[in-house]
Tab-separated table of C-alpha atoms in Angstrom:
chain	number	residue	atom	x	y	z
A	852	UNK	CA	9.835	-6.818	-21.731
A	853	UNK	CA	7.279	-4.442	-20.198
A	854	UNK	CA	8.326	-3.131	-16.782
A	855	UNK	CA	6.039	-1.377	-14.277
A	856	UNK	CA	8.124	0.801	-11.970
A	857	UNK	CA	6.373	1.787	-8.722
A	858	UNK	CA	7.521	4.676	-6.535
A	859	UNK	CA	5.919	7.163	-4.180
A	860	UNK	CA	4.116	10.228	-5.534
A	861	UNK	CA	1.658	11.569	-2.939
A	862	UNK	CA	3.474	9.691	-0.141
A	863	UNK	CA	6.441	12.029	-0.753
A	864	UNK	CA	8.872	12.878	-3.556
A	865	UNK	CA	12.158	12.772	-1.597
A	866	UNK	CA	13.405	9.927	-3.812
A	867	UNK	CA	12.281	11.288	-7.201
A	868	UNK	CA	15.865	11.694	-8.488
A	869	UNK	CA	16.700	8.142	-7.436
A	870	UNK	CA	13.552	6.819	-9.160
A	871	UNK	CA	14.730	8.521	-12.338
A	872	UNK	CA	18.138	6.808	-12.129
A	873	UNK	CA	16.510	3.414	-11.530
A	874	UNK	CA	14.123	3.975	-14.454
A	875	UNK	CA	17.036	4.876	-16.761
A	876	UNK	CA	18.671	1.569	-15.852
A	877	UNK	CA	15.415	-0.403	-16.251
A	878	UNK	CA	15.080	1.029	-19.770
A	879	UNK	CA	18.187	-0.930	-20.808
A	880	UNK	CA	16.119	-4.116	-20.247
A	881	UNK	CA	12.790	-3.135	-21.822
A	882	UNK	CA	9.948	-0.636	-21.901
A	883	UNK	CA	9.213	1.206	-18.644
A	884	UNK	CA	5.468	1.930	-18.664
A	885	UNK	CA	5.570	4.394	-15.753
A	886	UNK	CA	8.495	6.598	-16.751
A	887	UNK	CA	6.722	9.695	-15.359
A	888	UNK	CA	7.326	8.457	-11.767
A	889	UNK	CA	10.897	9.767	-12.083
A	890	UNK	CA	9.851	13.162	-13.486
A	891	UNK	CA	11.309	15.867	-11.189
A	892	UNK	CA	8.388	18.159	-12.102
A	893	UNK	CA	5.879	15.698	-10.614
A	894	UNK	CA	5.143	16.834	-7.032
A	895	UNK	CA	3.434	15.155	-4.086
A	896	UNK	CA	0.188	16.732	-5.274
A	897	UNK	CA	0.294	13.842	-7.735
A	898	UNK	CA	-1.297	15.700	-10.642
A	899	UNK	CA	-0.150	13.215	-13.278
A	900	UNK	CA	-3.633	12.918	-14.770
A	901	UNK	CA	-6.889	14.901	-15.035
A	902	UNK	CA	-8.714	12.892	-12.323
A	903	UNK	CA	-7.906	10.215	-9.752
A	904	UNK	CA	-10.085	7.738	-11.671
A	905	UNK	CA	-8.075	8.417	-14.813
A	906	UNK	CA	-4.755	7.930	-12.967
A	907	UNK	CA	-5.938	4.729	-11.274
A	908	UNK	CA	-7.346	3.118	-14.398
A	909	UNK	CA	-4.342	4.084	-16.568
A	910	UNK	CA	-1.848	2.794	-13.990
A	911	UNK	CA	-3.842	-0.392	-13.382
A	912	UNK	CA	-3.947	-1.119	-17.115
A	913	UNK	CA	-0.170	-0.668	-17.259
A	914	UNK	CA	0.241	-2.900	-14.195
A	915	UNK	CA	-1.906	-5.631	-15.733
A	916	UNK	CA	0.002	-5.487	-19.033
A	917	UNK	CA	3.448	-5.547	-17.377
A	918	UNK	CA	5.686	-8.616	-17.364
A	919	UNK	CA	7.396	-7.556	-14.133
A	920	UNK	CA	6.968	-4.991	-11.359
A	921	UNK	CA	9.932	-3.206	-9.759
A	922	UNK	CA	9.065	-1.093	-6.701
A	923	UNK	CA	11.220	1.270	-4.637
A	924	UNK	CA	9.631	0.895	-1.190
A	925	UNK	CA	11.732	3.137	1.082
A	926	UNK	CA	9.302	6.092	1.023
A	927	UNK	CA	6.066	4.880	2.598
A	928	UNK	CA	3.293	5.029	-0.003
A	929	UNK	CA	-0.266	3.731	0.032
A	930	UNK	CA	-0.318	3.584	-3.779
A	931	UNK	CA	2.888	1.556	-4.048
A	932	UNK	CA	1.539	-0.864	-1.434
A	933	UNK	CA	-1.724	-1.150	-3.385
A	934	UNK	CA	0.128	-1.843	-6.638
A	935	UNK	CA	2.321	-4.504	-5.004
A	936	UNK	CA	-0.776	-6.125	-3.483
A	937	UNK	CA	-2.606	-6.296	-6.797
A	938	UNK	CA	0.520	-7.542	-8.606
A	939	UNK	CA	1.207	-10.304	-6.069
A	940	UNK	CA	-2.467	-11.344	-5.951
A	941	UNK	CA	-2.513	-11.673	-9.746
A	942	UNK	CA	0.704	-13.734	-9.765
A	943	UNK	CA	3.145	-11.230	-11.245
A	944	UNK	CA	6.898	-11.206	-10.593
A	945	UNK	CA	7.648	-8.384	-8.130
A	946	UNK	CA	11.009	-6.953	-6.995
A	947	UNK	CA	11.007	-4.547	-4.019
A	948	UNK	CA	14.071	-2.393	-3.345
A	949	UNK	CA	14.575	-0.967	0.185
A	950	UNK	CA	17.261	1.231	1.755
A	951	UNK	CA	17.590	0.122	5.414
A	952	UNK	CA	19.813	3.100	6.302
A	953	UNK	CA	16.963	5.549	5.669
A	954	UNK	CA	15.649	5.060	9.210
A	955	UNK	CA	12.219	3.740	8.289
A	956	UNK	CA	10.635	0.414	9.202
A	957	UNK	CA	9.605	-1.621	6.196
A	958	UNK	CA	6.083	-3.061	6.399
A	959	UNK	CA	5.820	-6.666	7.563
A	960	UNK	CA	3.386	-7.188	4.671
A	961	UNK	CA	6.250	-6.484	2.228
A	962	UNK	CA	9.177	-7.915	4.225
A	963	UNK	CA	7.201	-11.039	5.125
A	964	UNK	CA	5.708	-11.826	1.711
A	965	UNK	CA	7.253	-14.970	0.194
A	966	UNK	CA	5.665	-14.222	-3.199
A	967	UNK	CA	7.916	-11.255	-3.940
A	968	UNK	CA	11.662	-10.615	-3.926
A	969	UNK	CA	12.866	-7.987	-1.425
A	970	UNK	CA	16.416	-6.672	-1.689
A	971	UNK	CA	18.035	-4.261	0.770
A	972	UNK	CA	20.526	-1.892	-0.882
A	973	UNK	CA	22.738	1.034	0.082
A	974	UNK	CA	23.650	2.666	-3.233
A	975	UNK	CA	22.593	2.744	-6.875
A	976	UNK	CA	25.232	0.200	-7.849
A	977	UNK	CA	23.702	-2.367	-5.492
A	978	UNK	CA	20.218	-1.564	-6.793
A	979	UNK	CA	21.413	-2.164	-10.358
A	980	UNK	CA	22.954	-5.509	-9.395
A	981	UNK	CA	19.671	-6.579	-7.772
A	982	UNK	CA	17.652	-5.490	-10.812
A	983	UNK	CA	19.965	-7.282	-13.250
A	984	UNK	CA	19.810	-10.525	-11.243
A	985	UNK	CA	16.027	-10.291	-10.945
A	986	UNK	CA	15.310	-9.522	-14.600
A	987	UNK	CA	17.775	-11.996	-16.075
A	988	UNK	CA	16.934	-15.064	-14.028
B	618	UNK	CA	-19.735	-11.644	9.538
B	619	UNK	CA	-15.924	-11.662	9.556
B	620	UNK	CA	-14.400	-8.188	9.305
B	621	UNK	CA	-10.762	-7.400	8.461
B	622	UNK	CA	-9.844	-3.996	9.849
B	623	UNK	CA	-6.720	-2.436	8.295
B	624	UNK	CA	-4.798	0.417	9.905
B	625	UNK	CA	-1.210	1.620	9.990
B	626	UNK	CA	1.348	-0.058	12.253
B	627	UNK	CA	4.893	0.620	11.010
B	628	UNK	CA	3.674	3.596	8.932
B	629	UNK	CA	2.891	5.363	12.241
B	630	UNK	CA	0.663	4.857	15.285
B	631	UNK	CA	-0.803	8.379	15.595
B	632	UNK	CA	-4.314	7.004	15.005
B	633	UNK	CA	-4.106	3.926	17.238
B	634	UNK	CA	-6.773	5.223	19.670
B	635	UNK	CA	-9.110	5.979	16.762
B	636	UNK	CA	-8.544	2.500	15.320
B	637	UNK	CA	-9.582	1.050	18.679
B	638	UNK	CA	-12.830	3.065	18.654
B	639	UNK	CA	-13.618	1.974	15.092
B	640	UNK	CA	-12.873	-1.662	15.984
B	641	UNK	CA	-15.192	-1.490	19.008
B	642	UNK	CA	-17.985	-0.302	16.708
B	643	UNK	CA	-17.194	-2.940	14.048
B	644	UNK	CA	-17.533	-5.619	16.753
B	645	UNK	CA	-21.236	-4.794	17.035
B	646	UNK	CA	-21.625	-6.168	13.460
B	647	UNK	CA	-19.444	-9.282	13.613
B	648	UNK	CA	-16.024	-10.709	14.406
B	649	UNK	CA	-13.051	-8.363	13.918
B	650	UNK	CA	-10.121	-10.596	12.926
B	651	UNK	CA	-7.449	-7.919	13.414
B	652	UNK	CA	-8.431	-6.532	16.815
B	653	UNK	CA	-4.744	-6.071	17.760
B	654	UNK	CA	-4.446	-3.120	15.288
B	655	UNK	CA	-6.130	-0.949	17.931
B	656	UNK	CA	-3.898	-2.131	20.781
B	657	UNK	CA	-2.239	0.972	22.328
B	658	UNK	CA	0.748	-1.190	23.351
B	659	UNK	CA	1.512	-1.990	19.688
B	660	UNK	CA	4.167	0.494	18.490
B	661	UNK	CA	5.473	1.414	15.035
B	662	UNK	CA	8.141	-1.267	15.506
B	663	UNK	CA	5.247	-3.540	14.565
B	664	UNK	CA	6.260	-6.472	16.745
B	665	UNK	CA	2.875	-8.179	16.611
B	666	UNK	CA	4.385	-11.539	15.701
B	667	UNK	CA	7.670	-13.454	16.004
B	668	UNK	CA	8.754	-12.826	12.368
B	669	UNK	CA	7.596	-10.763	9.371
B	670	UNK	CA	6.722	-13.977	7.512
B	671	UNK	CA	4.520	-15.036	10.427
B	672	UNK	CA	2.769	-11.640	10.508
B	673	UNK	CA	2.241	-11.575	6.736
B	674	UNK	CA	0.910	-15.117	6.466
B	675	UNK	CA	-1.379	-14.753	9.505
B	676	UNK	CA	-2.793	-11.428	8.275
B	677	UNK	CA	-3.202	-12.710	4.707
B	678	UNK	CA	-5.109	-15.757	5.957
B	679	UNK	CA	-7.402	-13.439	7.924
B	680	UNK	CA	-7.814	-11.204	4.872
B	681	UNK	CA	-8.716	-14.142	2.663
B	682	UNK	CA	-11.247	-15.453	5.187
B	683	UNK	CA	-12.901	-12.055	5.723
B	684	UNK	CA	-16.298	-11.139	4.306
B	685	UNK	CA	-15.445	-7.429	4.205
B	686	UNK	CA	-12.423	-5.169	4.639
B	687	UNK	CA	-12.631	-1.808	6.454
B	688	UNK	CA	-9.481	0.333	6.197
B	689	UNK	CA	-8.596	3.634	7.872
B	690	UNK	CA	-6.346	5.219	5.233
B	691	UNK	CA	-5.420	8.622	6.695
B	692	UNK	CA	-2.004	7.548	7.993
B	693	UNK	CA	0.041	6.544	4.957
B	694	UNK	CA	0.921	2.852	5.216
B	695	UNK	CA	2.499	0.478	2.733
B	696	UNK	CA	0.893	-2.518	4.471
B	697	UNK	CA	-2.628	-1.057	4.376
B	698	UNK	CA	-2.164	-0.275	0.668
B	699	UNK	CA	-0.973	-3.840	0.075
B	700	UNK	CA	-3.975	-5.310	1.919
B	701	UNK	CA	-6.422	-3.111	-0.031
B	702	UNK	CA	-4.736	-4.117	-3.300
B	703	UNK	CA	-4.985	-7.832	-2.538
B	704	UNK	CA	-8.576	-7.476	-1.325
B	705	UNK	CA	-9.723	-5.533	-4.422
B	706	UNK	CA	-7.876	-7.880	-6.781
B	707	UNK	CA	-9.613	-10.885	-5.175
B	708	UNK	CA	-13.049	-9.224	-5.431
B	709	UNK	CA	-13.728	-8.446	-1.770
B	710	UNK	CA	-15.935	-5.616	-0.520
B	711	UNK	CA	-13.665	-2.810	0.730
B	712	UNK	CA	-14.540	0.382	2.651
B	713	UNK	CA	-11.828	3.036	3.027
B	714	UNK	CA	-12.244	5.817	5.603
B	715	UNK	CA	-10.239	9.049	5.164
B	716	UNK	CA	-10.006	12.292	7.172
B	717	UNK	CA	-9.409	15.120	4.664
B	718	UNK	CA	-8.679	17.653	7.426
B	719	UNK	CA	-5.526	15.777	8.428
B	720	UNK	CA	-3.473	17.579	5.793
B	721	UNK	CA	-2.406	14.555	3.802
B	722	UNK	CA	-3.043	13.732	0.151
B	723	UNK	CA	-4.864	10.458	-0.351
B	724	UNK	CA	-3.334	8.200	-2.989
B	725	UNK	CA	-4.920	8.351	-6.453
B	726	UNK	CA	-4.821	4.547	-6.424
B	727	UNK	CA	-7.286	4.575	-3.500
B	728	UNK	CA	-9.312	7.693	-4.381
B	729	UNK	CA	-9.564	6.655	-8.039
B	730	UNK	CA	-10.477	2.984	-7.566
B	731	UNK	CA	-14.077	2.290	-8.583
B	732	UNK	CA	-13.959	-1.185	-6.975
B	733	UNK	CA	-13.909	0.115	-3.419
B	734	UNK	CA	-16.000	2.565	-1.387
B	735	UNK	CA	-14.132	5.641	-0.123
B	736	UNK	CA	-15.781	7.857	2.485
B	737	UNK	CA	-14.360	11.135	3.781
B	738	UNK	CA	-15.204	11.794	7.425
B	739	UNK	CA	-14.456	14.370	10.110
B	740	UNK	CA	-15.412	12.655	13.368
B	741	UNK	CA	-16.159	9.234	14.799
B	742	UNK	CA	-19.906	9.697	14.417
B	743	UNK	CA	-19.519	10.157	10.654
B	744	UNK	CA	-17.233	7.120	10.477
B	745	UNK	CA	-19.868	5.032	12.267
B	746	UNK	CA	-22.591	6.197	9.864
B	747	UNK	CA	-20.406	5.225	6.881
B	748	UNK	CA	-19.628	1.814	8.390
B	749	UNK	CA	-23.291	1.087	9.166
B	750	UNK	CA	-24.371	2.024	5.628
B	751	UNK	CA	-21.596	-0.061	4.118
B	752	UNK	CA	-22.142	-3.198	6.203
B	753	UNK	CA	-25.920	-3.192	6.063
B	754	UNK	CA	-26.449	-2.600	2.367
């Protein structure tokens, strides 16, 4: 199984360590195409490629080749929203993970979309349970 | 011409007055389906509909019926990213307007996407010029 993990880069790297833990768990189910999203050396300058065109086209190719998309949506990110939009529009299975205790309002376009699965969670254990249920059903 | 204007709601309302000015200008070219985005009474609680499902499905229907999408992308917003992603994936014409002097990094997924037009601007006059060029070409 090819898994596209989506998390914030230029929107903010507060959750980078959490992304890494989620990615490690996702790797027990298949290949994570976007493992660099959890890299602690990757900053909100988002220099994970030589140009923005390169980054976009590489990530889009990964997204299109993925069987499923798992997105951590607590940190507000234009890129994560874009990826979810393209994935939903092209009919892919999408899981969004959100931490309600972080004090942010989740977008109505994510919370109100019937074509994706949104799970609220409070710790890594709950995130893992949600991922397992989503990937194994 | 039906125009879908996208701007941040729950991502932050700092630019609400600017959205209203852009919408007023867009109305000289056609019907703006999402005129409420510029409403100063609309807060980042995003209560522009009874439920998130209602908001999502209403906005998506507007997006799908629009001839063009114009997005102000300076304030980071998951919903705006989602709308741009769905619009690009379904082949719509998309203009993104960004203010580089606002101190934020634009997402590589927006800046690097060859299937949309991104224009950097510094004042309303420049935004209007970009909109006119985009809508009249």
